[in-house]
PDB file of C-alpha atoms and ligand atoms in Angstrom:
ATOM      1  CA  MET A   1     122.798 112.052 110.880  1.00  0.00           C
ATOM      2  CA  SER A   2     123.648 109.065 108.737  1.00  0.00           C
ATOM      3  CA  GLU A   3     122.598 109.060 105.107  1.00  0.00           C
ATOM      4  CA  PHE A   4     120.827 105.762 105.795  1.00  0.00           C
ATOM      5  CA  LEU A   5     117.370 105.296 107.255  1.00  0.00           C
ATOM      6  CA  ILE A   6     118.346 101.815 108.406  1.00  0.00           C
ATOM      7  CA  GLU A   7     121.781 100.360 108.787  1.00  0.00           C
ATOM      8  CA  THR A   8     122.763  97.048 110.318  1.00  0.00           C
ATOM      9  CA  LYS A   9     126.355  96.501 111.317  1.00  0.00           C
ATOM     10  CA  ASN A  10     127.805  93.067 111.877  1.00  0.00           C
ATOM     11  CA  LEU A  11     124.362  91.697 112.718  1.00  0.00           C
ATOM     12  CA  TYR A  12     124.310  88.181 114.143  1.00  0.00           C
ATOM     13  CA  LYS A  13     121.403  86.058 115.271  1.00  0.00           C
ATOM     14  CA  TYR A  14     121.734  82.604 116.771  1.00  0.00           C
ATOM     15  CA  PHE A  15     118.902  80.374 117.856  1.00  0.00           C
ATOM     16  CA  GLY A  16     120.803  78.102 120.228  1.00  0.00           C
ATOM     17  CA  LYS A  17     123.576  76.648 118.108  1.00  0.00           C
ATOM     18  CA  ASN A  18     121.812  77.533 114.879  1.00  0.00           C
ATOM     19  CA  GLU A  19     123.699  80.495 113.401  1.00  0.00           C
ATOM     20  CA  VAL A  20     120.999  82.121 111.316  1.00  0.00           C
ATOM     21  CA  LEU A  21     122.433  85.573 110.565  1.00  0.00           C
ATOM     22  CA  LYS A  22     126.176  85.780 110.197  1.00  0.00           C
ATOM     23  CA  GLY A  23     127.361  89.327 110.343  1.00  0.00           C
ATOM     24  CA  LEU A  24     125.025  91.230 108.033  1.00  0.00           C
ATOM     25  CA  ASP A  25     125.908  94.760 106.982  1.00  0.00           C
ATOM     26  CA  ILE A  26     122.943  96.221 105.181  1.00  0.00           C
ATOM     27  CA  GLN A  27     122.216  99.871 104.459  1.00  0.00           C
ATOM     28  CA  ILE A  28     118.870 101.205 103.357  1.00  0.00           C
ATOM     29  CA  LYS A  29     118.398 104.759 102.178  1.00  0.00           C
ATOM     30  CA  LYS A  30     115.262 106.805 102.612  1.00  0.00           C
ATOM     31  CA  GLY A  31     112.929 106.157  99.681  1.00  0.00           C
ATOM     32  CA  GLU A  32     114.743 103.028  98.601  1.00  0.00           C
ATOM     33  CA  VAL A  33     112.894  99.839  97.692  1.00  0.00           C
ATOM     34  CA  VAL A  34     114.973  96.800  98.605  1.00  0.00           C
ATOM     35  CA  VAL A  35     113.790  93.323  97.698  1.00  0.00           C
ATOM     36  CA  MET A  36     115.326  90.354  99.495  1.00  0.00           C
ATOM     37  CA  ILE A  37     115.297  86.984  97.823  1.00  0.00           C
ATOM     38  CA  GLY A  38     116.806  83.659  98.775  1.00  0.00           C
ATOM     39  CA  PRO A  39     116.059  80.049  99.602  1.00  0.00           C
ATOM     40  CA  SER A  40     113.728  79.133 102.407  1.00  0.00           C
ATOM     41  CA  GLY A  41     115.566  78.995 105.721  1.00  0.00           C
ATOM     42  CA  SER A  42     118.267  81.456 104.704  1.00  0.00           C
ATOM     43  CA  GLY A  43     117.296  83.953 107.419  1.00  0.00           C
ATOM     44  CA  LYS A  44     115.204  86.519 105.525  1.00  0.00           C
ATOM     45  CA  SER A  45     112.359  86.616 108.049  1.00  0.00           C
ATOM     46  CA  THR A  46     114.800  86.634 110.938  1.00  0.00           C
ATOM     47  CA  PHE A  47     116.570  89.577 109.359  1.00  0.00           C
ATOM     48  CA  LEU A  48     113.329  91.583 109.044  1.00  0.00           C
ATOM     49  CA  ARG A  49     112.403  90.713 112.623  1.00  0.00           C
ATOM     50  CA  CYS A  50     115.811  91.803 113.892  1.00  0.00           C
ATOM     51  CA  MET A  51     115.452  95.064 112.019  1.00  0.00           C
ATOM     52  CA  ASN A  52     112.470  96.061 114.108  1.00  0.00           C
ATOM     53  CA  LEU A  53     113.656  94.193 117.188  1.00  0.00           C
ATOM     54  CA  LEU A  54     110.836  91.653 117.193  1.00  0.00           C
ATOM     55  CA  GLU A  55     113.875  89.381 117.600  1.00  0.00           C
ATOM     56  CA  ALA A  56     116.775  90.528 119.714  1.00  0.00           C
ATOM     57  CA  PRO A  57     120.017  90.336 117.735  1.00  0.00           C
ATOM     58  CA  THR A  58     122.677  88.142 119.303  1.00  0.00           C
ATOM     59  CA  LYS A  59     125.351  90.636 118.333  1.00  0.00           C
ATOM     60  CA  GLY A  60     125.713  93.743 116.238  1.00  0.00           C
ATOM     61  CA  GLU A  61     123.960  97.041 115.719  1.00  0.00           C
ATOM     62  CA  VAL A  62     120.711  98.127 114.114  1.00  0.00           C
ATOM     63  CA  TYR A  63     120.627 101.835 113.397  1.00  0.00           C
ATOM     64  CA  PHE A  64     117.209 103.285 112.667  1.00  0.00           C
ATOM     65  CA  GLU A  65     117.105 107.000 111.957  1.00  0.00           C
ATOM     66  CA  GLY A  66     120.501 107.324 113.570  1.00  0.00           C
ATOM     67  CA  THR A  67     119.752 105.447 116.810  1.00  0.00           C
ATOM     68  CA  ASN A  68     121.114 102.003 117.600  1.00  0.00           C
ATOM     69  CA  ILE A  69     117.844 100.360 118.587  1.00  0.00           C
ATOM     70  CA  ALA A  70     119.634  97.108 119.441  1.00  0.00           C
ATOM     71  CA  ASP A  71     121.077  98.977 122.422  1.00  0.00           C
ATOM     72  CA  LYS A  72     119.220  97.714 125.464  1.00  0.00           C
ATOM     73  CA  SER A  73     118.808 101.198 126.916  1.00  0.00           C
ATOM     74  CA  VAL A  74     116.759 102.380 123.922  1.00  0.00           C
ATOM     75  CA  ASP A  75     112.953 102.484 124.024  1.00  0.00           C
ATOM     76  CA  VAL A  76     112.344 100.134 121.127  1.00  0.00           C
ATOM     77  CA  PHE A  77     108.572 100.707 121.048  1.00  0.00           C
ATOM     78  CA  SER A  78     108.804 104.356 120.091  1.00  0.00           C
ATOM     79  CA  HIS A  79     111.050 103.413 117.168  1.00  0.00           C
ATOM     80  CA  ARG A  80     109.208 100.270 116.124  1.00  0.00           C
ATOM     81  CA  GLU A  81     105.956 102.147 115.615  1.00  0.00           C
ATOM     82  CA  LYS A  82     107.674 103.976 112.776  1.00  0.00           C
ATOM     83  CA  MET A  83     108.275 100.655 111.048  1.00  0.00           C
ATOM     84  CA  GLY A  84     105.168  99.139 109.503  1.00  0.00           C
ATOM     85  CA  MET A  85     105.243  95.394 109.131  1.00  0.00           C
ATOM     86  CA  VAL A  86     103.124  93.175 106.920  1.00  0.00           C
ATOM     87  CA  PHE A  87     103.282  89.409 107.313  1.00  0.00           C
ATOM     88  CA  GLN A  88     102.434  86.425 105.175  1.00  0.00           C
ATOM     89  CA  GLN A  89      99.536  85.635 107.516  1.00  0.00           C
ATOM     90  CA  PHE A  90      97.636  88.880 107.715  1.00  0.00           C
ATOM     91  CA  ASN A  91      97.408  88.826 111.526  1.00  0.00           C
ATOM     92  CA  LEU A  92      94.205  90.876 111.670  1.00  0.00           C
ATOM     93  CA  PHE A  93      92.186  90.706 114.889  1.00  0.00           C
ATOM     94  CA  PRO A  94      89.193  88.539 113.911  1.00  0.00           C
ATOM     95  CA  ASN A  95      86.863  89.890 116.589  1.00  0.00           C
ATOM     96  CA  MET A  96      87.243  93.509 115.479  1.00  0.00           C
ATOM     97  CA  THR A  97      85.904  95.421 112.515  1.00  0.00           C
ATOM     98  CA  VAL A  98      88.309  96.625 109.873  1.00  0.00           C
ATOM     99  CA  LEU A  99      88.155 100.148 111.286  1.00  0.00           C
ATOM    100  CA  ASN A 100      88.903  98.981 114.805  1.00  0.00           C
ATOM    101  CA  ASN A 101      91.804  96.896 113.536  1.00  0.00           C
ATOM    102  CA  LEU A 102      93.234 100.058 112.029  1.00  0.00           C
ATOM    103  CA  ILE A 103      92.772 102.444 114.937  1.00  0.00           C
ATOM    104  CA  LEU A 104      93.796 100.082 117.740  1.00  0.00           C
ATOM    105  CA  ALA A 105      97.534 100.716 117.693  1.00  0.00           C
ATOM    106  CA  PRO A 106      97.522 104.471 117.041  1.00  0.00           C
ATOM    107  CA  VAL A 107      94.960 105.062 119.799  1.00  0.00           C
ATOM    108  CA  GLN A 108      96.556 102.662 122.292  1.00  0.00           C
ATOM    109  CA  ASN A 109     100.001 104.124 121.711  1.00  0.00           C
ATOM    110  CA  LYS A 110      98.407 107.531 122.261  1.00  0.00           C
ATOM    111  CA  LYS A 111      99.837 108.619 118.967  1.00  0.00           C
ATOM    112  CA  MET A 112      96.424 109.888 117.878  1.00  0.00           C
ATOM    113  CA  ILE A 113      93.099 110.705 119.423  1.00  0.00           C
ATOM    114  CA  LYS A 114      90.264 108.444 118.280  1.00  0.00           C
ATOM    115  CA  ALA A 115      88.653 110.832 115.801  1.00  0.00           C
ATOM    116  CA  GLU A 116      91.984 111.581 114.190  1.00  0.00           C
ATOM    117  CA  ALA A 117      92.838 107.869 113.989  1.00  0.00           C
ATOM    118  CA  GLU A 118      89.482 107.124 112.354  1.00  0.00           C
ATOM    119  CA  LYS A 119      90.033 109.824 109.799  1.00  0.00           C
ATOM    120  CA  LYS A 120      93.514 108.536 109.015  1.00  0.00           C
ATOM    121  CA  ALA A 121      92.251 104.940 108.918  1.00  0.00           C
ATOM    122  CA  LYS A 122      89.521 105.762 106.410  1.00  0.00           C
ATOM    123  CA  GLU A 123      92.017 107.638 104.291  1.00  0.00           C
ATOM    124  CA  MET A 124      94.285 104.582 104.250  1.00  0.00           C
ATOM    125  CA  LEU A 125      91.407 102.215 103.507  1.00  0.00           C
ATOM    126  CA  SER A 126      90.469 104.265 100.485  1.00  0.00           C
ATOM    127  CA  ARG A 127      94.085 104.222  99.418  1.00  0.00           C
ATOM    128  CA  VAL A 128      93.951 100.412  99.290  1.00  0.00           C
ATOM    129  CA  GLY A 129      90.530 100.526  97.637  1.00  0.00           C
ATOM    130  CA  LEU A 130      88.521  99.253 100.622  1.00  0.00           C
ATOM    131  CA  GLU A 131      86.706 102.307 101.938  1.00  0.00           C
ATOM    132  CA  ASP A 132      83.452 100.351 101.769  1.00  0.00           C
ATOM    133  CA  LYS A 133      84.777  97.712 104.211  1.00  0.00           C
ATOM    134  CA  VAL A 134      85.125  99.984 107.244  1.00  0.00           C
ATOM    135  CA  ASN A 135      82.606  98.015 109.297  1.00  0.00           C
ATOM    136  CA  ALA A 136      83.291  94.559 107.882  1.00  0.00           C
ATOM    137  CA  TYR A 137      84.896  91.791 109.895  1.00  0.00           C
ATOM    138  CA  PRO A 138      88.095  90.204 108.567  1.00  0.00           C
ATOM    139  CA  GLN A 139      86.620  86.757 107.928  1.00  0.00           C
ATOM    140  CA  SER A 140      84.058  88.241 105.540  1.00  0.00           C
ATOM    141  CA  LEU A 141      86.892  89.473 103.305  1.00  0.00           C
ATOM    142  CA  SER A 142      88.946  87.623 100.714  1.00  0.00           C
ATOM    143  CA  GLY A 143      92.610  86.944 101.425  1.00  0.00           C
ATOM    144  CA  GLY A 144      93.661  89.717  99.093  1.00  0.00           C
ATOM    145  CA  GLN A 145      91.327  92.174 100.803  1.00  0.00           C
ATOM    146  CA  GLN A 146      92.577  91.097 104.236  1.00  0.00           C
ATOM    147  CA  GLN A 147      96.154  91.702 103.197  1.00  0.00           C
ATOM    148  CA  ARG A 148      95.213  95.132 101.839  1.00  0.00           C
ATOM    149  CA  VAL A 149      93.606  95.884 105.215  1.00  0.00           C
ATOM    150  CA  ALA A 150      96.832  94.766 106.900  1.00  0.00           C
ATOM    151  CA  ILE A 151      98.773  97.186 104.690  1.00  0.00           C
ATOM    152  CA  ALA A 152      96.312  99.993 105.490  1.00  0.00           C
ATOM    153  CA  ARG A 153      96.662  99.175 109.182  1.00  0.00           C
ATOM    154  CA  ALA A 154     100.432  99.523 109.009  1.00  0.00           C
ATOM    155  CA  LEU A 155     100.095 102.789 107.062  1.00  0.00           C
ATOM    156  CA  THR A 156      97.706 104.272 109.613  1.00  0.00           C
ATOM    157  CA  MET A 157     100.679 104.492 111.981  1.00  0.00           C
ATOM    158  CA  GLN A 158     102.387 106.767 109.441  1.00  0.00           C
ATOM    159  CA  PRO A 159     105.552 104.687 109.344  1.00  0.00           C
ATOM    160  CA  ASP A 160     108.845 105.824 107.883  1.00  0.00           C
ATOM    161  CA  VAL A 161     109.527 102.378 106.443  1.00  0.00           C
ATOM    162  CA  MET A 162     107.412  99.386 105.498  1.00  0.00           C
ATOM    163  CA  LEU A 163     108.711  95.845 105.990  1.00  0.00           C
ATOM    164  CA  PHE A 164     106.960  93.107 104.040  1.00  0.00           C
ATOM    165  CA  ASP A 165     107.568  89.416 104.763  1.00  0.00           C
ATOM    166  CA  GLU A 166     106.230  87.361 101.846  1.00  0.00           C
ATOM    167  CA  PRO A 167     102.993  89.356 101.755  1.00  0.00           C
ATOM    168  CA  THR A 168     101.517  87.378  98.871  1.00  0.00           C
ATOM    169  CA  SER A 169     102.669  83.850  99.702  1.00  0.00           C
ATOM    170  CA  ALA A 170      99.469  82.864 101.483  1.00  0.00           C
ATOM    171  CA  LEU A 171      97.175  84.248  98.782  1.00  0.00           C
ATOM    172  CA  ASP A 172      95.305  82.453  96.041  1.00  0.00           C
ATOM    173  CA  PRO A 173      97.018  83.282  92.760  1.00  0.00           C
ATOM    174  CA  GLU A 174      94.217  85.516  91.498  1.00  0.00           C
ATOM    175  CA  MET A 175      94.675  87.827  94.505  1.00  0.00           C
ATOM    176  CA  VAL A 176      98.409  88.306  94.295  1.00  0.00           C
ATOM    177  CA  GLY A 177      98.184  91.107  91.744  1.00  0.00           C
ATOM    178  CA  GLU A 178      95.931  93.404  93.770  1.00  0.00           C
ATOM    179  CA  VAL A 179      98.347  93.309  96.710  1.00  0.00           C
ATOM    180  CA  LEU A 180     101.446  93.781  94.568  1.00  0.00           C
ATOM    181  CA  SER A 181      99.901  96.748  92.801  1.00  0.00           C
ATOM    182  CA  ILE A 182      99.199  98.482  96.140  1.00  0.00           C
ATOM    183  CA  MET A 183     102.822  97.866  97.067  1.00  0.00           C
ATOM    184  CA  GLN A 184     103.995  99.224  93.748  1.00  0.00           C
ATOM    185  CA  GLU A 185     101.955 102.405  94.278  1.00  0.00           C
ATOM    186  CA  LEU A 186     103.488 102.841  97.709  1.00  0.00           C
ATOM    187  CA  ALA A 187     106.927 102.497  96.202  1.00  0.00           C
ATOM    188  CA  LEU A 188     106.118 105.083  93.524  1.00  0.00           C
ATOM    189  CA  GLU A 189     104.964 107.486  96.229  1.00  0.00           C
ATOM    190  CA  GLY A 190     108.429 107.270  97.767  1.00  0.00           C
ATOM    191  CA  MET A 191     107.872 104.942 100.701  1.00  0.00           C
ATOM    192  CA  THR A 192     111.023 103.235 101.941  1.00  0.00           C
ATOM    193  CA  MET A 193     110.370  99.507 101.661  1.00  0.00           C
ATOM    194  CA  VAL A 194     112.112  96.244 102.463  1.00  0.00           C
ATOM    195  CA  VAL A 195     110.289  93.370 100.824  1.00  0.00           C
ATOM    196  CA  VAL A 196     110.964  89.657 101.168  1.00  0.00           C
ATOM    197  CA  THR A 197     109.215  87.969  98.287  1.00  0.00           C
ATOM    198  CA  HIS A 198     109.331  85.182  95.738  1.00  0.00           C
ATOM    199  CA  GLU A 199     107.578  87.419  93.204  1.00  0.00           C
ATOM    200  CA  MET A 200     110.458  87.929  90.816  1.00  0.00           C
ATOM    201  CA  GLY A 201     108.389  90.098  88.472  1.00  0.00           C
ATOM    202  CA  PHE A 202     107.737  92.531  91.310  1.00  0.00           C
ATOM    203  CA  ALA A 203     111.422  92.491  92.247  1.00  0.00           C
ATOM    204  CA  ARG A 204     112.448  93.211  88.684  1.00  0.00           C
ATOM    205  CA  ASN A 205     109.932  96.020  88.154  1.00  0.00           C
ATOM    206  CA  VAL A 206     109.827  97.740  91.510  1.00  0.00           C
ATOM    207  CA  ALA A 207     113.095  97.158  93.369  1.00  0.00           C
ATOM    208  CA  ASP A 208     115.869  99.705  93.368  1.00  0.00           C
ATOM    209  CA  ARG A 209     118.095  96.998  94.739  1.00  0.00           C
ATOM    210  CA  VAL A 210     117.863  93.237  95.035  1.00  0.00           C
ATOM    211  CA  ILE A 211     119.684  91.366  97.787  1.00  0.00           C
ATOM    212  CA  PHE A 212     120.241  87.639  97.387  1.00  0.00           C
ATOM    213  CA  MET A 213     120.699  85.990 100.741  1.00  0.00           C
ATOM    214  CA  ALA A 214     121.648  82.403 101.525  1.00  0.00           C
ATOM    215  CA  ASP A 215     122.713  80.721 104.758  1.00  0.00           C
ATOM    216  CA  GLY A 216     122.628  83.942 106.733  1.00  0.00           C
ATOM    217  CA  VAL A 217     124.926  85.974 104.500  1.00  0.00           C
ATOM    218  CA  ILE A 218     124.488  88.322 101.567  1.00  0.00           C
ATOM    219  CA  VAL A 219     125.734  86.381  98.595  1.00  0.00           C
ATOM    220  CA  GLU A 220     125.175  89.156  96.087  1.00  0.00           C
ATOM    221  CA  GLN A 221     123.293  92.413  95.651  1.00  0.00           C
ATOM    222  CA  GLY A 222     122.698  94.978  92.973  1.00  0.00           C
ATOM    223  CA  THR A 223     120.109  96.417  90.642  1.00  0.00           C
ATOM    224  CA  PRO A 224     117.488  93.969  89.339  1.00  0.00           C
ATOM    225  CA  ASN A 225     119.321  93.965  86.030  1.00  0.00           C
ATOM    226  CA  GLN A 226     122.623  93.068  87.693  1.00  0.00           C
ATOM    227  CA  VAL A 227     121.225  90.327  89.913  1.00  0.00           C
ATOM    228  CA  PHE A 228     118.710  88.763  87.524  1.00  0.00           C
ATOM    229  CA  ASP A 229     120.479  89.164  84.207  1.00  0.00           C
ATOM    230  CA  HIS A 230     124.131  89.125  85.209  1.00  0.00           C
ATOM    231  CA  PRO A 231     124.455  87.183  88.474  1.00  0.00           C
ATOM    232  CA  GLN A 232     128.102  86.866  89.463  1.00  0.00           C
ATOM    233  CA  GLU A 233     127.887  84.081  92.016  1.00  0.00           C
ATOM    234  CA  GLN A 234     127.212  80.417  91.365  1.00  0.00           C
ATOM    235  CA  ARG A 235     124.755  80.258  94.287  1.00  0.00           C
ATOM    236  CA  THR A 236     122.737  83.119  92.824  1.00  0.00           C
ATOM    237  CA  GLN A 237     122.683  81.456  89.429  1.00  0.00           C
ATOM    238  CA  ASP A 238     121.531  78.151  90.942  1.00  0.00           C
ATOM    239  CA  PHE A 239     118.749  79.856  92.887  1.00  0.00           C
ATOM    240  CA  LEU A 240     117.549  81.889  89.921  1.00  0.00           C
ATOM    241  CA  SER A 241     117.534  78.851  87.665  1.00  0.00           C
ATOM    242  CA  LYS A 242     114.969  77.313  90.028  1.00  0.00           C
ATOM    243  CA  VAL A 243     112.684  80.314  90.457  1.00  0.00           C
ATOM    244  CA  LEU A 244     112.761  82.190  87.157  1.00  0.00           C
TER     245      LEU A 244
HETATM  246  P1  LIG B   1     113.585  82.447 105.736  1.00  0.00           P
HETATM  247  O1  LIG B   1     112.634  83.543 106.098  1.00  0.00           O
HETATM  248  O2  LIG B   1     114.680  82.883 104.822  1.00  0.00           O
HETATM  249  O3  LIG B   1     112.881  81.232 105.201  1.00  0.00           O
HETATM  250  P2  LIG B   1     113.927  82.209 108.593  1.00  0.00           P
HETATM  251  O4  LIG B   1     114.511  83.505 109.050  1.00  0.00           O
HETATM  252  O5  LIG B   1     112.483  81.985 108.820  1.00  0.00           O
HETATM  253  O6  LIG B   1     114.337  81.977 107.071  1.00  0.00           O
HETATM  254  O7  LIG B   1     114.675  81.007 109.309  1.00  0.00           O
HETATM  255  C1  LIG B   1     116.064  80.859 109.303  1.00  0.00           C
HETATM  256  C2  LIG B   1     116.464  79.797 110.299  1.00  0.00           C
HETATM  257  O8  LIG B   1     116.175  80.248 111.612  1.00  0.00           O
HETATM  258  C3  LIG B   1     115.737  78.471 110.131  1.00  0.00           C
HETATM  259  O9  LIG B   1     116.684  77.459 110.370  1.00  0.00           O
HETATM  260  C4  LIG B   1     114.702  78.511 111.233  1.00  0.00           C
HETATM  261  O10 LIG B   1     114.401  77.227 111.671  1.00  0.00           O
HETATM  262  C5  LIG B   1     115.387  79.324 112.316  1.00  0.00           C
HETATM  263  N1  LIG B   1     114.446  80.062 113.155  1.00  0.00           N
HETATM  264  C6  LIG B   1     113.675  81.103 112.761  1.00  0.00           C
HETATM  265  N2  LIG B   1     112.946  81.580 113.787  1.00  0.00           N
HETATM  266  C7  LIG B   1     113.265  80.809 114.865  1.00  0.00           C
HETATM  267  C8  LIG B   1     112.839  80.790 116.239  1.00  0.00           C
HETATM  268  N3  LIG B   1     111.966  81.691 116.718  1.00  0.00           N
HETATM  269  N4  LIG B   1     113.380  79.864 117.051  1.00  0.00           N
HETATM  270  C9  LIG B   1     114.295  78.980 116.587  1.00  0.00           C
HETATM  271  N5  LIG B   1     114.723  78.933 115.315  1.00  0.00           N
HETATM  272  C10 LIG B   1     114.222  79.835 114.461  1.00  0.00           C
HETATM  273 MG1  LIG B   2     110.588  83.701 105.867  1.00  0.00          MG
END
């Protein structure tokens, strides 16, 4: 068994002639919090989506818990359910209560019986501070609350890793903090996390490792201190000068 929970090898993704990912080798250890930063269009979302096979890689390997899930013979669903994903747009089902949003996947995938899923769901809702919203509908909640529900929904599946794609970018500024603090708690509890974000304060405080990506390649990576305070590459310096 590899020491890595996730490992991509020589990962390529093309959309037609657009070469979006150009041979990425990224390793993520269990319990590690990796923050990915980089200009818009550099392939961060595509990378996350290739990691859980929402996008099929053009070439290369994606090892998850020792299995190459990019191999066409692998049952990707059984692996993907161990990867929670949280998007910029919360993607809650508007016609379902919060509780039903949370139990849908675990019950449908037959991972849990309904009563067990409800118990787990309520546990996760209280973890994100929304136990009183069990029977609410998504549109009655604020953006920050909806995103916390989306996080609770992903956690109800008891994932081994959480992937976040700009989870606070669609939020009003006053709601960013409540979502980041839930994420920080998760990190402190030891959850393995890959987070694409423009929140540099979060990256600095919570990341074990920061990866700066541009044009489909890793330009530079290291601890927050290395990347933010001592960037080695001109492209990293240029990017940071715009966002810090
Ligand atoms: P980032 O998340 O860093 O902003 P993306 O991964 O969203 O970057 O996009 C990288 C490039 O891939 C962009 O040029 C984008 O237009 C292209 N792209 C992303 N998804 C698709 C898709 N489904 N079909 C075609 N092109 C796509
Ligand atoms: Mg993106």
